[in-house]
GROMACS .gro file of C-alpha atoms in nm:
model
  399
    1UNK     CA    1   0.000  -0.002   0.001
    2UNK     CA    2   0.103   0.363  -0.049
    3UNK     CA    3   0.194   0.570   0.253
    4UNK     CA    4   0.340   0.911   0.314
    5UNK     CA    5   0.647   0.948   0.523
    6UNK     CA    6   0.821   1.257   0.660
    7UNK     CA    7   1.124   1.387   0.491
    8UNK     CA    8   1.459   1.222   0.552
    9UNK     CA    9   1.733   1.430   0.722
   10UNK     CA   10   1.900   1.482   0.392
   11UNK     CA   11   1.575   1.627   0.254
   12UNK     CA   12   1.544   1.851   0.561
   13UNK     CA   13   1.875   2.004   0.480
   14UNK     CA   14   1.762   2.094   0.138
   15UNK     CA   15   1.834   2.458   0.064
   16UNK     CA   16   1.616   2.690  -0.146
   17UNK     CA   17   1.698   2.688  -0.516
   18UNK     CA   18   1.999   2.913  -0.581
   19UNK     CA   19   1.948   3.232  -0.770
   20UNK     CA   20   2.114   3.245  -1.113
   21UNK     CA   21   2.445   3.437  -1.088
   22UNK     CA   22   2.670   3.285  -1.355
   23UNK     CA   23   2.815   3.429  -1.670
   24UNK     CA   24   2.523   3.311  -1.889
   25UNK     CA   25   2.265   3.482  -1.663
   26UNK     CA   26   2.449   3.823  -1.675
   27UNK     CA   27   2.499   3.784  -2.053
   28UNK     CA   28   2.126   3.733  -2.094
   29UNK     CA   29   2.061   4.044  -1.884
   30UNK     CA   30   2.311   4.237  -2.098
   31UNK     CA   31   2.124   4.128  -2.410
   32UNK     CA   32   1.789   4.242  -2.270
   33UNK     CA   33   1.931   4.581  -2.156
   34UNK     CA   34   2.105   4.657  -2.488
   35UNK     CA   35   1.799   4.554  -2.672
   36UNK     CA   36   1.588   4.801  -2.479
   37UNK     CA   37   1.846   5.068  -2.541
   38UNK     CA   38   1.824   5.010  -2.918
   39UNK     CA   39   1.447   4.978  -2.940
   40UNK     CA   40   1.299   5.214  -2.685
   41UNK     CA   41   1.180   5.562  -2.783
   42UNK     CA   42   1.206   5.676  -2.416
   43UNK     CA   43   1.525   5.869  -2.327
   44UNK     CA   44   1.554   5.734  -1.967
   45UNK     CA   45   1.510   5.379  -2.095
   46UNK     CA   46   1.790   5.423  -2.346
   47UNK     CA   47   2.021   5.565  -2.080
   48UNK     CA   48   1.940   5.272  -1.855
   49UNK     CA   49   1.984   5.018  -2.130
   50UNK     CA   50   2.326   5.146  -2.223
   51UNK     CA   51   2.458   5.168  -1.861
   52UNK     CA   52   2.300   4.844  -1.758
   53UNK     CA   53   2.426   4.660  -2.065
   54UNK     CA   54   2.783   4.760  -1.984
   55UNK     CA   55   2.738   4.664  -1.619
   56UNK     CA   56   2.594   4.324  -1.705
   57UNK     CA   57   2.866   4.254  -1.956
   58UNK     CA   58   3.131   4.334  -1.697
   59UNK     CA   59   2.956   4.106  -1.447
   60UNK     CA   60   2.941   3.825  -1.709
   61UNK     CA   61   3.313   3.869  -1.770
   62UNK     CA   62   3.393   3.854  -1.401
   63UNK     CA   63   3.175   3.544  -1.354
   64UNK     CA   64   3.338   3.368  -1.649
   65UNK     CA   65   3.682   3.430  -1.490
   66UNK     CA   66   3.572   3.270  -1.161
   67UNK     CA   67   3.514   3.575  -0.957
   68UNK     CA   68   3.263   3.539  -0.675
   69UNK     CA   69   2.889   3.589  -0.730
   70UNK     CA   70   2.910   3.866  -0.477
   71UNK     CA   71   3.164   4.060  -0.684
   72UNK     CA   72   2.978   4.009  -1.013
   73UNK     CA   73   2.649   4.103  -0.854
   74UNK     CA   74   2.793   4.422  -0.710
   75UNK     CA   75   2.926   4.523  -1.050
   76UNK     CA   76   2.585   4.445  -1.211
   77UNK     CA   77   2.406   4.656  -0.946
   78UNK     CA   78   2.648   4.944  -1.004
   79UNK     CA   79   2.591   4.944  -1.380
   80UNK     CA   80   2.220   4.862  -1.382
   81UNK     CA   81   2.105   5.082  -1.087
   82UNK     CA   82   2.357   5.325  -0.945
   83UNK     CA   83   2.515   5.476  -1.247
   84UNK     CA   84   2.193   5.533  -1.456
   85UNK     CA   85   2.013   5.657  -1.144
   86UNK     CA   86   2.282   5.914  -1.063
   87UNK     CA   87   2.295   6.030  -1.420
   88UNK     CA   88   1.917   6.066  -1.455
   89UNK     CA   89   1.891   6.250  -1.125
   90UNK     CA   90   2.163   6.485  -1.237
   91UNK     CA   91   1.989   6.573  -1.561
   92UNK     CA   92   1.638   6.560  -1.404
   93UNK     CA   93   1.501   6.287  -1.632
   94UNK     CA   94   1.263   6.017  -1.522
   95UNK     CA   95   0.976   5.794  -1.632
   96UNK     CA   96   0.639   5.957  -1.656
   97UNK     CA   97   0.520   5.791  -1.340
   98UNK     CA   98   0.767   5.988  -1.129
   99UNK     CA   99   0.620   6.320  -1.245
  100UNK     CA  100   0.267   6.191  -1.190
  101UNK     CA  101   0.344   6.098  -0.828
  102UNK     CA  102   0.516   6.430  -0.764
  103UNK     CA  103   0.218   6.620  -0.917
  104UNK     CA  104  -0.031   6.422  -0.718
  105UNK     CA  105   0.142   6.504  -0.385
  106UNK     CA  106   0.132   6.879  -0.478
  107UNK     CA  107  -0.240   6.851  -0.559
  108UNK     CA  108  -0.303   6.659  -0.233
  109UNK     CA  109  -0.146   6.929  -0.020
  110UNK     CA  110  -0.312   7.211  -0.211
  111UNK     CA  111  -0.662   7.073  -0.282
  112UNK     CA  112  -0.704   6.767  -0.064
  113UNK     CA  113  -0.716   6.529  -0.359
  114UNK     CA  114  -0.427   6.393  -0.577
  115UNK     CA  115  -0.649   6.393  -0.887
  116UNK     CA  116  -0.691   6.664  -1.155
  117UNK     CA  117  -1.059   6.756  -1.193
  118UNK     CA  118  -1.070   6.755  -1.577
  119UNK     CA  119  -0.804   6.525  -1.720
  120UNK     CA  120  -0.774   6.538  -2.098
  121UNK     CA  121  -0.459   6.373  -2.221
  122UNK     CA  122  -0.300   6.049  -2.076
  123UNK     CA  123  -0.038   6.251  -1.894
  124UNK     CA  124  -0.317   6.424  -1.690
  125UNK     CA  125  -0.434   6.098  -1.537
  126UNK     CA  126  -0.319   5.949  -1.205
  127UNK     CA  127  -0.422   5.583  -1.211
  128UNK     CA  128  -0.288   5.514  -0.865
  129UNK     CA  129  -0.467   5.512  -0.536
  130UNK     CA  130  -0.420   5.816  -0.303
  131UNK     CA  131  -0.154   5.651  -0.089
  132UNK     CA  132   0.093   5.661  -0.380
  133UNK     CA  133   0.113   6.040  -0.334
  134UNK     CA  134   0.311   5.986  -0.014
  135UNK     CA  135   0.626   5.925  -0.222
  136UNK     CA  136   0.591   6.269  -0.380
  137UNK     CA  137   0.552   6.460  -0.050
  138UNK     CA  138   0.924   6.526  -0.005
  139UNK     CA  139   0.937   6.702  -0.337
  140UNK     CA  140   0.604   6.878  -0.273
  141UNK     CA  141   0.725   7.013   0.061
  142UNK     CA  142   1.102   7.080  -0.002
  143UNK     CA  143   1.100   7.139  -0.377
  144UNK     CA  144   1.251   6.940  -0.665
  145UNK     CA  145   1.598   6.798  -0.611
  146UNK     CA  146   1.796   6.477  -0.622
  147UNK     CA  147   1.715   6.387  -0.265
  148UNK     CA  148   1.342   6.453  -0.289
  149UNK     CA  149   1.290   6.270  -0.617
  150UNK     CA  150   1.000   6.021  -0.568
  151UNK     CA  151   1.181   5.733  -0.729
  152UNK     CA  152   1.436   5.736  -0.448
  153UNK     CA  153   1.164   5.695  -0.183
  154UNK     CA  154   0.980   5.430  -0.388
  155UNK     CA  155   1.302   5.231  -0.430
  156UNK     CA  156   1.388   5.267  -0.064
  157UNK     CA  157   1.040   5.149   0.037
  158UNK     CA  158   1.068   4.847  -0.187
  159UNK     CA  159   1.424   4.743  -0.073
  160UNK     CA  160   1.335   4.802   0.289
  161UNK     CA  161   1.013   4.604   0.280
  162UNK     CA  162   1.170   4.319   0.077
  163UNK     CA  163   1.467   4.298   0.315
  164UNK     CA  164   1.234   4.278   0.617
  165UNK     CA  165   1.037   3.999   0.445
  166UNK     CA  166   1.351   3.784   0.412
  167UNK     CA  167   1.488   3.559   0.688
  168UNK     CA  168   1.733   3.740   0.912
  169UNK     CA  169   2.091   3.670   0.828
  170UNK     CA  170   2.033   3.581   0.467
  171UNK     CA  171   1.935   3.919   0.315
  172UNK     CA  172   2.253   4.044   0.137
  173UNK     CA  173   2.266   3.808  -0.163
  174UNK     CA  174   1.893   3.805  -0.240
  175UNK     CA  175   1.881   4.186  -0.220
  176UNK     CA  176   2.181   4.216  -0.446
  177UNK     CA  177   2.030   3.978  -0.700
  178UNK     CA  178   1.679   4.121  -0.701
  179UNK     CA  179   1.816   4.478  -0.742
  180UNK     CA  180   2.031   4.372  -1.035
  181UNK     CA  181   1.750   4.185  -1.210
  182UNK     CA  182   1.650   4.387  -1.517
  183UNK     CA  183   1.278   4.404  -1.436
  184UNK     CA  184   1.367   4.555  -1.098
  185UNK     CA  185   1.678   4.751  -1.189
  186UNK     CA  186   1.496   4.945  -1.463
  187UNK     CA  187   1.224   5.094  -1.233
  188UNK     CA  188   1.476   5.151  -0.955
  189UNK     CA  189   1.675   5.378  -1.198
  190UNK     CA  190   1.398   5.540  -1.405
  191UNK     CA  191   1.118   5.526  -1.154
  192UNK     CA  192   0.841   5.272  -1.101
  193UNK     CA  193   0.534   5.267  -0.880
  194UNK     CA  194   0.504   4.889  -0.873
  195UNK     CA  195   0.815   4.830  -0.665
  196UNK     CA  196   0.686   4.945  -0.321
  197UNK     CA  197   0.357   4.756  -0.383
  198UNK     CA  198   0.548   4.438  -0.444
  199UNK     CA  199   0.772   4.484  -0.146
  200UNK     CA  200   0.485   4.556   0.090
  201UNK     CA  201   0.297   4.248  -0.039
  202UNK     CA  202   0.599   4.028   0.040
  203UNK     CA  203   0.626   4.185   0.384
  204UNK     CA  204   0.258   4.135   0.458
  205UNK     CA  205   0.270   3.765   0.363
  206UNK     CA  206   0.587   3.720   0.573
  207UNK     CA  207   0.414   3.867   0.876
  208UNK     CA  208   0.110   3.659   0.818
  209UNK     CA  209   0.326   3.347   0.800
  210UNK     CA  210   0.467   3.442   1.137
  211UNK     CA  211   0.119   3.465   1.284
  212UNK     CA  212   0.139   3.847   1.326
  213UNK     CA  213  -0.206   3.918   1.196
  214UNK     CA  214  -0.225   4.284   1.296
  215UNK     CA  215   0.117   4.373   1.152
  216UNK     CA  216   0.032   4.182   0.833
  217UNK     CA  217  -0.288   4.370   0.796
  218UNK     CA  218  -0.104   4.699   0.841
  219UNK     CA  219   0.150   4.621   0.567
  220UNK     CA  220  -0.111   4.488   0.324
  221UNK     CA  221  -0.342   4.784   0.400
  222UNK     CA  222  -0.059   5.024   0.315
  223UNK     CA  223   0.002   4.830  -0.012
  224UNK     CA  224  -0.367   4.835  -0.097
  225UNK     CA  225  -0.369   5.218  -0.056
  226UNK     CA  226  -0.108   5.243  -0.330
  227UNK     CA  227  -0.247   5.044  -0.621
  228UNK     CA  228  -0.531   4.811  -0.702
  229UNK     CA  229  -0.280   4.527  -0.778
  230UNK     CA  230  -0.217   4.487  -0.410
  231UNK     CA  231  -0.573   4.398  -0.314
  232UNK     CA  232  -0.552   4.024  -0.412
  233UNK     CA  233  -0.274   3.986  -0.150
  234UNK     CA  234  -0.531   4.041   0.130
  235UNK     CA  235  -0.752   3.727   0.067
  236UNK     CA  236  -0.432   3.528   0.012
  237UNK     CA  237  -0.299   3.634   0.349
  238UNK     CA  238  -0.634   3.559   0.514
  239UNK     CA  239  -0.633   3.210   0.370
  240UNK     CA  240  -0.275   3.154   0.498
  241UNK     CA  241  -0.368   3.273   0.850
  242UNK     CA  242  -0.683   3.063   0.854
  243UNK     CA  243  -0.493   2.751   0.743
  244UNK     CA  244  -0.219   2.807   1.002
  245UNK     CA  245  -0.482   2.852   1.275
  246UNK     CA  246  -0.659   2.526   1.186
  247UNK     CA  247  -0.331   2.331   1.177
  248UNK     CA  248  -0.252   2.463   1.530
  249UNK     CA  249  -0.599   2.372   1.654
  250UNK     CA  250  -0.707   2.731   1.705
  251UNK     CA  251  -1.021   2.903   1.575
  252UNK     CA  252  -0.952   2.965   1.206
  253UNK     CA  253  -1.136   3.291   1.184
  254UNK     CA  254  -0.984   3.501   1.461
  255UNK     CA  255  -0.644   3.582   1.326
  256UNK     CA  256  -0.775   3.619   0.968
  257UNK     CA  257  -1.050   3.854   1.087
  258UNK     CA  258  -0.801   4.067   1.272
  259UNK     CA  259  -0.565   4.086   0.966
  260UNK     CA  260  -0.857   4.167   0.732
  261UNK     CA  261  -1.000   4.434   0.960
  262UNK     CA  262  -0.668   4.609   1.008
  263UNK     CA  263  -0.591   4.597   0.636
  264UNK     CA  264  -0.934   4.746   0.546
  265UNK     CA  265  -0.914   5.019   0.807
  266UNK     CA  266  -0.559   5.114   0.700
  267UNK     CA  267  -0.650   5.122   0.328
  268UNK     CA  268  -0.969   5.314   0.410
  269UNK     CA  269  -0.787   5.573   0.625
  270UNK     CA  270  -0.548   5.641   0.331
  271UNK     CA  271  -0.789   5.623   0.044
  272UNK     CA  272  -1.137   5.746   0.145
  273UNK     CA  273  -1.060   6.107   0.239
  274UNK     CA  274  -0.933   6.184  -0.117
  275UNK     CA  275  -1.186   5.954  -0.288
  276UNK     CA  276  -1.487   6.106  -0.107
  277UNK     CA  277  -1.371   6.464  -0.168
  278UNK     CA  278  -1.407   6.425  -0.546
  279UNK     CA  279  -1.574   6.085  -0.624
  280UNK     CA  280  -1.612   6.163  -0.994
  281UNK     CA  281  -1.242   6.248  -1.040
  282UNK     CA  282  -1.143   5.941  -0.836
  283UNK     CA  283  -1.346   5.707  -1.054
  284UNK     CA  284  -1.215   5.861  -1.377
  285UNK     CA  285  -0.855   5.834  -1.276
  286UNK     CA  286  -0.831   5.500  -1.092
  287UNK     CA  287  -1.116   5.295  -1.245
  288UNK     CA  288  -1.215   5.423  -1.586
  289UNK     CA  289  -0.866   5.515  -1.723
  290UNK     CA  290  -0.694   5.180  -1.636
  291UNK     CA  291  -0.985   4.989  -1.786
  292UNK     CA  292  -0.972   5.190  -2.105
  293UNK     CA  293  -1.314   5.348  -2.055
  294UNK     CA  294  -1.202   5.707  -2.114
  295UNK     CA  295  -1.134   5.898  -2.437
  296UNK     CA  296  -0.770   5.921  -2.345
  297UNK     CA  297  -0.584   5.598  -2.414
  298UNK     CA  298  -0.347   5.461  -2.151
  299UNK     CA  299   0.012   5.422  -2.262
  300UNK     CA  300   0.011   5.078  -2.090
  301UNK     CA  301  -0.029   4.891  -2.419
  302UNK     CA  302   0.211   4.609  -2.427
  303UNK     CA  303   0.101   4.325  -2.664
  304UNK     CA  304  -0.029   4.102  -2.390
  305UNK     CA  305  -0.347   3.890  -2.446
  306UNK     CA  306  -0.593   4.128  -2.288
  307UNK     CA  307  -0.462   4.427  -2.492
  308UNK     CA  308  -0.460   4.226  -2.814
  309UNK     CA  309  -0.820   4.112  -2.757
  310UNK     CA  310  -0.938   4.464  -2.672
  311UNK     CA  311  -0.762   4.613  -2.980
  312UNK     CA  312  -0.812   4.356  -3.259
  313UNK     CA  313  -1.123   4.143  -3.167
  314UNK     CA  314  -1.483   4.279  -3.195
  315UNK     CA  315  -1.613   4.285  -2.835
  316UNK     CA  316  -1.261   4.193  -2.724
  317UNK     CA  317  -1.259   4.431  -2.429
  318UNK     CA  318  -1.562   4.256  -2.285
  319UNK     CA  319  -1.406   3.920  -2.347
  320UNK     CA  320  -1.074   4.025  -2.184
  321UNK     CA  321  -1.263   4.153  -1.874
  322UNK     CA  322  -1.461   3.820  -1.868
  323UNK     CA  323  -1.137   3.627  -1.874
  324UNK     CA  324  -0.998   3.846  -1.597
  325UNK     CA  325  -1.304   3.776  -1.381
  326UNK     CA  326  -1.293   3.402  -1.445
  327UNK     CA  327  -0.924   3.378  -1.354
  328UNK     CA  328  -0.994   3.578  -1.029
  329UNK     CA  329  -1.276   3.342  -0.949
  330UNK     CA  330  -1.056   3.036  -1.001
  331UNK     CA  331  -0.781   3.173  -0.774
  332UNK     CA  332  -1.049   3.251  -0.508
  333UNK     CA  333  -1.183   2.896  -0.527
  334UNK     CA  334  -0.833   2.759  -0.496
  335UNK     CA  335  -0.789   2.958  -0.173
  336UNK     CA  336  -1.112   2.815  -0.032
  337UNK     CA  337  -1.059   2.455  -0.139
  338UNK     CA  338  -0.681   2.428  -0.089
  339UNK     CA  339  -0.552   2.725   0.118
  340UNK     CA  340  -0.178   2.782   0.122
  341UNK     CA  341   0.001   2.620   0.412
  342UNK     CA  342   0.322   2.825   0.398
  343UNK     CA  343   0.433   3.173   0.304
  344UNK     CA  344   0.603   3.027  -0.005
  345UNK     CA  345   0.284   2.865  -0.117
  346UNK     CA  346   0.093   3.189  -0.052
  347UNK     CA  347   0.339   3.399  -0.254
  348UNK     CA  348   0.330   3.147  -0.539
  349UNK     CA  349  -0.051   3.154  -0.544
  350UNK     CA  350  -0.055   3.531  -0.545
  351UNK     CA  351   0.209   3.548  -0.816
  352UNK     CA  352  -0.004   3.319  -1.038
  353UNK     CA  353  -0.313   3.532  -0.977
  354UNK     CA  354  -0.136   3.850  -1.063
  355UNK     CA  355   0.022   3.693  -1.368
  356UNK     CA  356  -0.326   3.603  -1.498
  357UNK     CA  357  -0.455   3.950  -1.418
  358UNK     CA  358  -0.166   4.122  -1.596
  359UNK     CA  359  -0.221   3.895  -1.903
  360UNK     CA  360  -0.596   3.967  -1.936
  361UNK     CA  361  -0.611   4.337  -1.840
  362UNK     CA  362  -0.711   4.545  -2.142
  363UNK     CA  363  -0.445   4.802  -2.058
  364UNK     CA  364  -0.126   4.645  -1.932
  365UNK     CA  365   0.243   4.656  -1.985
  366UNK     CA  366   0.536   4.420  -1.946
  367UNK     CA  367   0.670   4.623  -1.648
  368UNK     CA  368   0.380   4.500  -1.441
  369UNK     CA  369   0.545   4.160  -1.445
  370UNK     CA  370   0.766   4.284  -1.164
  371UNK     CA  371   0.493   4.179  -0.922
  372UNK     CA  372   0.488   3.805  -0.998
  373UNK     CA  373   0.865   3.815  -1.045
  374UNK     CA  374   0.932   3.955  -0.698
  375UNK     CA  375   0.676   3.725  -0.536
  376UNK     CA  376   0.818   3.416  -0.715
  377UNK     CA  377   1.180   3.496  -0.614
  378UNK     CA  378   1.067   3.566  -0.257
  379UNK     CA  379   0.868   3.238  -0.255
  380UNK     CA  380   1.184   3.046  -0.356
  381UNK     CA  381   1.389   3.217  -0.086
  382UNK     CA  382   1.125   3.151   0.179
  383UNK     CA  383   1.081   2.783   0.093
  384UNK     CA  384   1.141   2.597   0.419
  385UNK     CA  385   1.314   2.269   0.462
  386UNK     CA  386   1.098   1.990   0.586
  387UNK     CA  387   0.788   2.137   0.425
  388UNK     CA  388   0.501   1.894   0.382
  389UNK     CA  389   0.470   1.981   0.015
  390UNK     CA  390   0.774   1.765  -0.043
  391UNK     CA  391   0.650   1.447   0.126
  392UNK     CA  392   0.762   1.126  -0.039
  393UNK     CA  393   0.532   0.850  -0.130
  394UNK     CA  394   0.667   0.501  -0.068
  395UNK     CA  395   0.518   0.186  -0.195
  396UNK     CA  396   0.535  -0.098   0.053
  397UNK     CA  397   0.415  -0.447   0.012
  398UNK     CA  398   0.199  -0.562   0.299
  399UNK     CA  399   0.250  -0.909   0.412
   0.00000   0.00000   0.00000
């Protein structure tokens, strides 16, 4: 008969899968960066691609000569993040999102809402939730400058939250690798609003995995006040807390309810004041514009399935939104029928859900893939030895 047995000691010493850090990896990163430099029409992206390509090539050369992953990674981070960031700060160039965040903070201080009343062109729209304006407050208060640039504060929030979400004592190498990864290095240098959201989601799941329901709700509520993409993390964290409570013989709803209540109260405190001040503007900016329901067309138009359907298929927008809803329903059912037992499983489930959402959104871009990337890497790093997911099945003959 077939029986399950616990892991053997050798299995319990299994380490998480190592992050790629050899010459081939850095060469692939160099090809991606140089390709972006040659194809992009955006100046900041071309600057990043040129500097990052050189940094990645240097890292590949060092790795091929047997230098340590730490040395090669440091060179890659220097070329892909530090040098282009310093140059772009010096010439005051950034991705459009940086200027949108800075403007929203100024509007928030002056008018109590981060949204323009009558947006006309895509550049007028602020598709982020009111909490995102926090990263523009230093510039709104102290004026423009290298130290008040919103991208610095967004990058610091991401790196800080991601570091806190990692196990203590093993943070240096994962931080170096994730910062050097092209999908993360690019927004760190040119500016990207998705990074702090991804970092706070990892932190919220880490706290939920530790049973710290209130702290998890606070982190997830803060993420939910930044962007809609963080909201799926809340039910995933609730399922994780409920599963952990049941396995420990405690009421399954108490910790989950505490986390959900704190998350909703935190998000509401950061979102509702601005949303209720001008409900029409709030809806136009953060609901209609991202869904492509305004006359102005979002620049988030990467050739992903949802965008291709909305653009080239009659009734394709409705079909894309239907697929988006079906994928969300399937993920929700999976949380009910088979809730995640560990933070690694929770992060993997959330990464899958966000990947499907990014694929089927009518207005999306490849840069949004930073969410599932960060969650997947973090899941691999959080994988615990001795986890029941890796039980062996032995076949024994009964006599």
